[in-house]
CSV table of C-alpha atoms in Angstrom, one decimal:
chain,number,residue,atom,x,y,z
A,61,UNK,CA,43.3,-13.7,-6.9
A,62,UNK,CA,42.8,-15.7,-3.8
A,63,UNK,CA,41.5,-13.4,-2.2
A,64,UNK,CA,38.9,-12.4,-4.7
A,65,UNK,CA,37.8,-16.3,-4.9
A,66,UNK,CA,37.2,-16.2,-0.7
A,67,UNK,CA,34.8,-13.0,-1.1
A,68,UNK,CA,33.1,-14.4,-3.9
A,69,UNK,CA,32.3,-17.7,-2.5
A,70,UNK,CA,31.3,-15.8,1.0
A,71,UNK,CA,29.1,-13.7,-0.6
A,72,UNK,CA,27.2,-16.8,-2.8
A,73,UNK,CA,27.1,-18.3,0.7
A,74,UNK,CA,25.9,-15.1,2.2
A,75,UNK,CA,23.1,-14.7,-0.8
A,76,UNK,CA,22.0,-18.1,-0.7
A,77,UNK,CA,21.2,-18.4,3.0
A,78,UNK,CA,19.4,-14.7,3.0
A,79,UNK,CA,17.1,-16.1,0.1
A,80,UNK,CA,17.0,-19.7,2.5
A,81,UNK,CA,15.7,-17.4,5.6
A,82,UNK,CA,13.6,-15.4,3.8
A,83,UNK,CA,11.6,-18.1,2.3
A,84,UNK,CA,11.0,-19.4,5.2
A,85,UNK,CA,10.9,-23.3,3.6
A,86,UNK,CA,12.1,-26.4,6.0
A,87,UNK,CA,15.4,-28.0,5.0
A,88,UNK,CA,16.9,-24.7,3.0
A,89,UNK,CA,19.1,-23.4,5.3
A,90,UNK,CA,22.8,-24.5,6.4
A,91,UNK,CA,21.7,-25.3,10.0
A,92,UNK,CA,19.1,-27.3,9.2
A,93,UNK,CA,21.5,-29.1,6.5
A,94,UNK,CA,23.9,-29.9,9.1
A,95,UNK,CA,21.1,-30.9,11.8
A,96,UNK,CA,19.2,-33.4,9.4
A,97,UNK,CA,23.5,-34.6,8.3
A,98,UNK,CA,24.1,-35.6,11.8
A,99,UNK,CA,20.7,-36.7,12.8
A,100,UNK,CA,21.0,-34.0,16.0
A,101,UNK,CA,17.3,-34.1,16.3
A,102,UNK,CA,17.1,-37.9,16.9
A,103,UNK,CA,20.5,-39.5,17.5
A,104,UNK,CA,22.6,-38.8,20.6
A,105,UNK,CA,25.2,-40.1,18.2
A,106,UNK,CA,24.5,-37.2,15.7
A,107,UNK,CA,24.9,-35.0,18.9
A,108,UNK,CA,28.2,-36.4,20.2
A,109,UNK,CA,29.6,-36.1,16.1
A,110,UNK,CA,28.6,-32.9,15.8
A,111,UNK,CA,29.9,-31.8,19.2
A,112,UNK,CA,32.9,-33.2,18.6
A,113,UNK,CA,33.4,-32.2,15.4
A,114,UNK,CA,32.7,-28.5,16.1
A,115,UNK,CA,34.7,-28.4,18.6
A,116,UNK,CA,37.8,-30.0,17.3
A,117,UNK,CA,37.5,-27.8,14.4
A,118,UNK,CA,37.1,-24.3,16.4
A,119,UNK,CA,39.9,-25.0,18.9
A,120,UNK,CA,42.1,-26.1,15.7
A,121,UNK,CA,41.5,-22.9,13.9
A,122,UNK,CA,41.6,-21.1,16.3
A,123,UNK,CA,45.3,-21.7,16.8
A,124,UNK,CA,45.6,-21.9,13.6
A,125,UNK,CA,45.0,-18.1,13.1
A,126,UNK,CA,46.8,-17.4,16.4
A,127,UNK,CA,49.6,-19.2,16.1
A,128,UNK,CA,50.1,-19.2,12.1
A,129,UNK,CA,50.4,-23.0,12.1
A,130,UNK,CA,49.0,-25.0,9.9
């Protein structure tokens, strides 16, 4: 069941941000939701947050899936 509940919610997100490039509208798709979230356009702030927080998040998953540790 789990599994089917990941697709699904891939897919809405991969349908949703098709329709949010396609239109071609500012402020639609999930890059510029997480650019105008942390203010990367006009905080350095924003920047280092983001940074940061990508980061920490892509090392942490990817031992995560390496190591099979939570």
């Amino acid at each position: 069941m789990w599994a089917a509940i990941w697709i699904a919610w891939t897919t809405v997100f991969a349908v949703a941000e098709t329709i949010a490039l396609a239109n071609k509208r500012d402020e639609d798709t999930l890059s510029e939701n997480v650019r105008r979230l942390f203010r990367t356009r006009t905080s350095k702030a924003g920047r280092a947050v983001f940074a940061a927080s990508w980061i920490g998040f892509s090392g942490w998953f990817a031992l995560h899936i390496l190591t099979e540790t939570m």
